[in-house]
Coordinates of C-alpha atoms in Angstrom, one line a residue:
X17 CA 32.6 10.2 17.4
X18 CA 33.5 13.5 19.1
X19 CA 31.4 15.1 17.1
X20 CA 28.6 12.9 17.7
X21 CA 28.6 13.3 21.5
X22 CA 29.4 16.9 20.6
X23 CA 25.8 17.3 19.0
X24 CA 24.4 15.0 21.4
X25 CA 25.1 17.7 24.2
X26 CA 22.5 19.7 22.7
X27 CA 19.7 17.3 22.7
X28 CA 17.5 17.0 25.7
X29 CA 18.4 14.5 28.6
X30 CA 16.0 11.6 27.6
X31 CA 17.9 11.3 23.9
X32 CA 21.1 11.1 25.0
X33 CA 23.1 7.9 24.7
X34 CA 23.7 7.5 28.9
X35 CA 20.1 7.7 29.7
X36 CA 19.2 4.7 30.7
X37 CA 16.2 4.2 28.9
X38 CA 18.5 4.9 25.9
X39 CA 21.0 2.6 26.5
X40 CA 18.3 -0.2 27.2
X41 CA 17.5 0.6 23.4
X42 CA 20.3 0.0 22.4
X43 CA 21.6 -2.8 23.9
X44 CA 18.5 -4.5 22.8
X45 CA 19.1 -3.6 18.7
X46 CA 23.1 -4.5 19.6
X47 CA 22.6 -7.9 20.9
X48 CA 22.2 -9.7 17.8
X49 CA 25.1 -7.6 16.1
X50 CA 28.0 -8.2 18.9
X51 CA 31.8 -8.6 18.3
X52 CA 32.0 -10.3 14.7
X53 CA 28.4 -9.8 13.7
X54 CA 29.1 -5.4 14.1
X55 CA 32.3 -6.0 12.1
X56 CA 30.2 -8.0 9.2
X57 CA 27.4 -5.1 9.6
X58 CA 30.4 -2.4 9.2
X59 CA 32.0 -4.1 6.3
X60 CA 28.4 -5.0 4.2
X61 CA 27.5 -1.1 4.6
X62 CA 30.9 -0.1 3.3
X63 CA 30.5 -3.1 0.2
X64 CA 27.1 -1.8 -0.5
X65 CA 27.8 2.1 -0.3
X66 CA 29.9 0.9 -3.0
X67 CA 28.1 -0.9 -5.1
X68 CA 25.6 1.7 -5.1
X69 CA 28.0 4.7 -6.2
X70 CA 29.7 2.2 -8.8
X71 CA 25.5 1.8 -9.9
X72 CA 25.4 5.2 -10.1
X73 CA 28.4 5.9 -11.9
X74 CA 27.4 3.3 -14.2
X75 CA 24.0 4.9 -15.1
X76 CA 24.8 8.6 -15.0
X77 CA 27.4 7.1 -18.0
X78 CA 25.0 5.3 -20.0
X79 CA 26.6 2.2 -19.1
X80 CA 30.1 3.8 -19.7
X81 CA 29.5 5.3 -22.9
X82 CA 29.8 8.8 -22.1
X83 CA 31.1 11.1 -19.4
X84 CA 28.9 11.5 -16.3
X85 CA 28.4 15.5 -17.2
X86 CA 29.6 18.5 -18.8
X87 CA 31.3 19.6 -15.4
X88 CA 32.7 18.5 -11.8
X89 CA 29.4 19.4 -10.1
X90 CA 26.9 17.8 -12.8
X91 CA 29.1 14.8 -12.6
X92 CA 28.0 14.7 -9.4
X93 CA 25.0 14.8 -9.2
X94 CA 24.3 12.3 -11.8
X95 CA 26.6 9.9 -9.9
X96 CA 25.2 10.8 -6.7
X97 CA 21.4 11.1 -6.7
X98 CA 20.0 7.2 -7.7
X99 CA 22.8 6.0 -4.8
X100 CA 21.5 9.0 -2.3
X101 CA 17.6 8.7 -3.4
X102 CA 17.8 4.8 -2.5
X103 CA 19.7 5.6 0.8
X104 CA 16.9 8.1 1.6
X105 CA 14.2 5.5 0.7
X106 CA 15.5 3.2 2.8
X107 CA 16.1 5.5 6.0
X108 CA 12.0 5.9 5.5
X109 CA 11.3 2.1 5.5
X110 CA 14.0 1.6 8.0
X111 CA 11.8 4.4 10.5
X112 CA 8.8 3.4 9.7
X113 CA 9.4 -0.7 10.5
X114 CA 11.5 0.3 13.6
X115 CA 8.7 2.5 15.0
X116 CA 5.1 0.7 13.7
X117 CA 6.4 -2.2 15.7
X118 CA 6.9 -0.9 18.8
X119 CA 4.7 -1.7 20.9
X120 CA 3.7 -5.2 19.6
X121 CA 7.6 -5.5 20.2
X122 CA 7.3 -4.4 23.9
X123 CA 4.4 -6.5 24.6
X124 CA 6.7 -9.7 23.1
X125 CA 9.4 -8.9 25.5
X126 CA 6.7 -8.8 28.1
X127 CA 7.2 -5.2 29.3
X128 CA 5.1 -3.0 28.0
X129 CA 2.7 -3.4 31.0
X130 CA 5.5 -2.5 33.4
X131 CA 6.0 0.8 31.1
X132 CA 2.6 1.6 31.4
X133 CA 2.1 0.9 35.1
X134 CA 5.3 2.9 35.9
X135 CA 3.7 6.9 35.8
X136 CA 4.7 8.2 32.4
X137 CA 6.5 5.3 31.3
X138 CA 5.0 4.5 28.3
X139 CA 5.0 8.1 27.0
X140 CA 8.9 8.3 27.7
X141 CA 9.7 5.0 26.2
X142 CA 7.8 6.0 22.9
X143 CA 10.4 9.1 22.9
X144 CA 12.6 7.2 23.3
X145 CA 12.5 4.5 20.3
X146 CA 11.9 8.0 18.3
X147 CA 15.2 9.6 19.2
X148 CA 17.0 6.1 19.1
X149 CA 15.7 5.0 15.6
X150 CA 16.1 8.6 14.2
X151 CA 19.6 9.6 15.9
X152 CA 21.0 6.1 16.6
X153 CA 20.1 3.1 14.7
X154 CA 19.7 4.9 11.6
X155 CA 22.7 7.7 12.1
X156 CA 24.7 6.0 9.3
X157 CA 21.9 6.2 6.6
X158 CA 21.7 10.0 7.9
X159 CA 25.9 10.4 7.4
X160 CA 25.5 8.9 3.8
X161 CA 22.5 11.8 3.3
X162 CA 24.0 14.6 4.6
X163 CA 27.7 13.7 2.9
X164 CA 26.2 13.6 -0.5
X165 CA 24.3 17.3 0.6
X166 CA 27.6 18.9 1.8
X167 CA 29.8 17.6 -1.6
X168 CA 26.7 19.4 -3.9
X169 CA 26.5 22.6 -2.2
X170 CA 30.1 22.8 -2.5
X171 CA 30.2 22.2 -5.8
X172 CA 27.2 24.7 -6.0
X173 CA 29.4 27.3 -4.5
X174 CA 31.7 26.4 -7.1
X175 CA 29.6 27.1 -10.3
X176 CA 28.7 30.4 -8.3
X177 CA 32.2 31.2 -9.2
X178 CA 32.0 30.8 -12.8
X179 CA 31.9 33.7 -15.5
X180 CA 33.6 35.8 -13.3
X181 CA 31.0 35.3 -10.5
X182 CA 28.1 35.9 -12.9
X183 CA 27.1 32.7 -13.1
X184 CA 23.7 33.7 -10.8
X185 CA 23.1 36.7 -12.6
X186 CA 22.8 35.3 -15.9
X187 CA 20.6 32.3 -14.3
X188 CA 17.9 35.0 -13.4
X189 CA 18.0 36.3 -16.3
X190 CA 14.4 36.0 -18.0
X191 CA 12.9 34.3 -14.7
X192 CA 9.7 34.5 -13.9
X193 CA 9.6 36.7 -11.2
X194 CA 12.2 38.8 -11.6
X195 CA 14.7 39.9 -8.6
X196 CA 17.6 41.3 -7.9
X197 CA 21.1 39.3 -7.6
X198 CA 20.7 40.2 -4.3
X199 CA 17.2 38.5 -3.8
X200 CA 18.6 35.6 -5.7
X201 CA 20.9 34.8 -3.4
X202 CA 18.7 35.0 -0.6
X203 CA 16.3 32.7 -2.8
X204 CA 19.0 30.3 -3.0
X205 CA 20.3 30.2 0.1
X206 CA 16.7 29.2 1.6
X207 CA 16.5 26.6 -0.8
X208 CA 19.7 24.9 0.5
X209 CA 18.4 25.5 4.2
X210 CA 15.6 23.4 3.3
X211 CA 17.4 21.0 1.7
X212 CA 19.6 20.7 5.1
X213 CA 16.6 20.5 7.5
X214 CA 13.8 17.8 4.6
X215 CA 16.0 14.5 5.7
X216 CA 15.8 15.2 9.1
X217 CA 11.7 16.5 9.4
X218 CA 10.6 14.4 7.0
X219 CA 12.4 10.8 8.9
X220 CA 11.3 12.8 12.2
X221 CA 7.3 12.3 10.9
X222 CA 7.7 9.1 9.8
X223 CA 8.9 7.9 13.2
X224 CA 6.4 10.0 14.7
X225 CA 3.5 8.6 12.8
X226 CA 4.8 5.3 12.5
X227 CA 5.0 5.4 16.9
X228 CA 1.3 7.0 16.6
X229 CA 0.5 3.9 14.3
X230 CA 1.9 1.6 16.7
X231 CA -0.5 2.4 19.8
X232 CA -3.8 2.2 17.4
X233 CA -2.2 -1.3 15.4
X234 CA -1.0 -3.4 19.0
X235 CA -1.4 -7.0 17.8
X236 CA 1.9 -8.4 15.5
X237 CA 0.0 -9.6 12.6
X238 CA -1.9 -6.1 11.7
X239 CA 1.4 -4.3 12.7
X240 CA 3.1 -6.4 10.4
X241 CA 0.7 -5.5 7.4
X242 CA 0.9 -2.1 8.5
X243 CA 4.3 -1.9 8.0
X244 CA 4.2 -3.5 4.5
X245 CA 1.2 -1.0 3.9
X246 CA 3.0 1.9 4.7
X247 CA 6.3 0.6 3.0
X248 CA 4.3 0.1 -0.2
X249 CA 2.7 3.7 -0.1
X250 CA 6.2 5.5 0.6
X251 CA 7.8 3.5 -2.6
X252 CA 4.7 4.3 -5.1
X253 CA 4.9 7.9 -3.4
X254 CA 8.6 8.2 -4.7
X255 CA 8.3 6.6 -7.9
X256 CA 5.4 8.3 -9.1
X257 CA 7.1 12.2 -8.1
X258 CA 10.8 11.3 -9.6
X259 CA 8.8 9.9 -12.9
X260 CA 6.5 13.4 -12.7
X261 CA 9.4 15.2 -12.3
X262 CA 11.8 13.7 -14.9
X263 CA 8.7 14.4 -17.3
X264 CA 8.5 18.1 -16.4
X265 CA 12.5 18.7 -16.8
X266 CA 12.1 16.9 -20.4
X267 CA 8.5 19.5 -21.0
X268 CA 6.8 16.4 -21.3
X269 CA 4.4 16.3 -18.5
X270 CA 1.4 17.4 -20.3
X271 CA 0.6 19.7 -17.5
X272 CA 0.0 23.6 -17.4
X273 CA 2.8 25.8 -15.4
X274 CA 0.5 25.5 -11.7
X275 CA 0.7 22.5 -11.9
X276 CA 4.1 21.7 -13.1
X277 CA 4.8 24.2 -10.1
X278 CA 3.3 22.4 -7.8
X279 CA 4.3 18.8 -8.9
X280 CA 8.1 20.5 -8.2
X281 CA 7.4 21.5 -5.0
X282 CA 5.9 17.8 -4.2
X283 CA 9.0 16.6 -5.6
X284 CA 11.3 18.4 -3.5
X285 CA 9.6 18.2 -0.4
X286 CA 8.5 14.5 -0.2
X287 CA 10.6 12.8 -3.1
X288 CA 14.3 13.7 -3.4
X289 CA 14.1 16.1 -0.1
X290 CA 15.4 19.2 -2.7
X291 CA 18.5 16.5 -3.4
X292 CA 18.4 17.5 -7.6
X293 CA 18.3 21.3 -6.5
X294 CA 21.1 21.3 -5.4
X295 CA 22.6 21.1 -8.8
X296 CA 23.0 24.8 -9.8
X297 CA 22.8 24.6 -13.7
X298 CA 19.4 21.9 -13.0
X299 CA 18.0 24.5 -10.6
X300 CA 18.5 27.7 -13.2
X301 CA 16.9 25.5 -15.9
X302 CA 13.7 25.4 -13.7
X303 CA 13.7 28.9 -12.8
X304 CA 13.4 29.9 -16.7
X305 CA 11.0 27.0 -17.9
X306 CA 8.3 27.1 -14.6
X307 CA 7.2 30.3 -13.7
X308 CA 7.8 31.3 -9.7
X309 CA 9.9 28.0 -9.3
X310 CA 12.6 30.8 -8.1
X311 CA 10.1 30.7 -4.7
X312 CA 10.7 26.8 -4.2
X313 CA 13.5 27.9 -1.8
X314 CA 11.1 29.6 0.9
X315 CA 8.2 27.6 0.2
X316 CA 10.3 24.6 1.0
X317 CA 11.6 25.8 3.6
X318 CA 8.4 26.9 5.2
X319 CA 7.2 23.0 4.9
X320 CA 10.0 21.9 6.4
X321 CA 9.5 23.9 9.3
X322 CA 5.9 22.8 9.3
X323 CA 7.0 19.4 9.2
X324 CA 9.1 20.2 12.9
X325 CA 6.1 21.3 14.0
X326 CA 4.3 18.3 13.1
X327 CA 6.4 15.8 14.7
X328 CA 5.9 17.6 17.8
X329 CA 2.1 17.5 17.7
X330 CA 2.0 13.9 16.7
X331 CA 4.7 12.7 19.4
X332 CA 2.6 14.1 22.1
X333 CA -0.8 12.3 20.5
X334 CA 1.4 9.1 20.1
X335 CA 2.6 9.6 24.0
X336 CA -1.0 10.1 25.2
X337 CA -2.3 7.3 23.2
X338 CA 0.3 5.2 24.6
X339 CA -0.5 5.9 28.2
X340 CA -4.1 5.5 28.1
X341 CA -3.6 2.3 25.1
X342 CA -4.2 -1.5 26.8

């Protein structure tokens, strides 16, 4: 929890758990979830975080009939990406649902009018849900992301250590293009920037397009089938890049090495978020079958940042359309 209000001194007044707006927020996604009900809520995360590494310890076995991988950090990452790729799933339905319905919620409670009669009410309040749903309501799914990041680059930094601390040379070995250790590392080390900063950009323009959404869809019944809409589209998006993908680490995808390069990059950016390249050994692989997949790192990372800028752009269209919206 320190740590928590630590960050949150870094965020702007308006996202900060004492603004008032803020607390309103919360207080209204609480009320249902009081006393015993938070406990149960606690205690079915925990069971189901569970269940889901157990599933995934069960699959990256073959249903226990062989070890999970040849080392600690390909263990890992077998264990750890279906349990992490449904958490990350559901943080996008969770921010889309939690945003799309925003105003059709407001107008329920009857307030929505008193936001938008109060100047620059509505605008603020559509920040607000943003920074809630994204930094508050959802803050566990984000822990369960970012834990499952931080144990793979630390057992990337690991394998960096084998064969004497060779391990990256001989990786770059043959690539397509070919650099220098040095550039290598550089490579690398952008690619697990952007691995750090997809979860957060990516649930950031969900929230901001699902708030954008919500001032164009006002009325419950077409918000609701916007929702289920948008929910569909975000599943079929995912299943059809980890089934892509799977098909161009088995050189089965049919496709030539553009666009098996560019069918990575899709993967990484909006399916897994760069989760699998995090898995030295899986990464290297790439590097030597997909020509300039070594440039993933930067290109990533460049989306990513275009993704931040997004949000921005489509907050500030969500905030005006929310103003001027009846």
């Amino acid at each position: 929890m320190k740590l928590m209000q630590r960050l949150m001194a870094w965020f702007p007044q308006w996202m900060r758990a004492d603004y008032p707006l803020v607390r309103y927020e919360l207080a209204s996604s609480q009320r249902s979830t009081a006393g015993n009900g938070r406990r149960l809520r606690v205690f079915g995360m925990l069971v189901s975080i569970t269940l889901l590494l157990w599933a995934g310890y069960v699959i990256a076995t073959g249903i226990f009939q062989h070890e999970p991988g040849h080392n600690l950090s390909e263990s890992l990452r077998a264990i750890l990406f279906w349990p992490v790729l449904i958490v990350q799933v559901a943080a996008q339905i969770g921010v889309l649902v939690l945003t799309v319905s925003m105003v059709s919620e407001q107008q329920r409670r009857q307030s929505w009018d008193d936001l938008r009669s109060t100047e620059g009410g509505a605008g603020l309040a559509m920040r607000v849900r943003w920074a809630v749903v994204l930094f508050y309501r959802l803050r566990w799914l984000l822990v369960v992301i970012y834990t499952a990041r931080v144990l793979m680059i630390l057992g990337l930094f690991y394998d960096l250590t084998a064969f004497q601390g060779h391990y990256l040379d001989l990786l770059l070995n043959g690539v397509t293009p070919a650099v220098t250790p040095v550039a290598g590392v550089l490579l690398l080390v952008l690619l697990l920037t952007a691995s750090l900063l997809l979860p957060l950009t990516s649930l950031g323009l969900d929230a901001a397009a699902g708030l954008l959404l919500a001032t164009l869809v006002q009325r419950r019944t077409y918000s609701v089938l916007a929702q289920i809409v948008m929910v569909i589209i975000r599943l079929l998006m995912v299943i059809l890049l980890v089934i892509g993908a799977t098909q161009v680490v088995a050189g089965q995808s049919g496709l030539d090495n553009v666009q098996n390069w560019l069918l990575l990059a899709a993967f990484g950016a909006m399916g897994d978020w760069s989760l699998s390249f995090l898995h030295l050994s899986f990464t290297g692989s790439l590097w030597f079958a997909v020509p300039y997949s070594l440039l993933l790192g930067p290109v990533l990372l460049v989306f990513a940042l275009l993704q931040a800028g997004l949000v921005d752009m489509l907050l500030a269209f969500a905030v005006r359309r929310a103003e001027r919206a009846g």
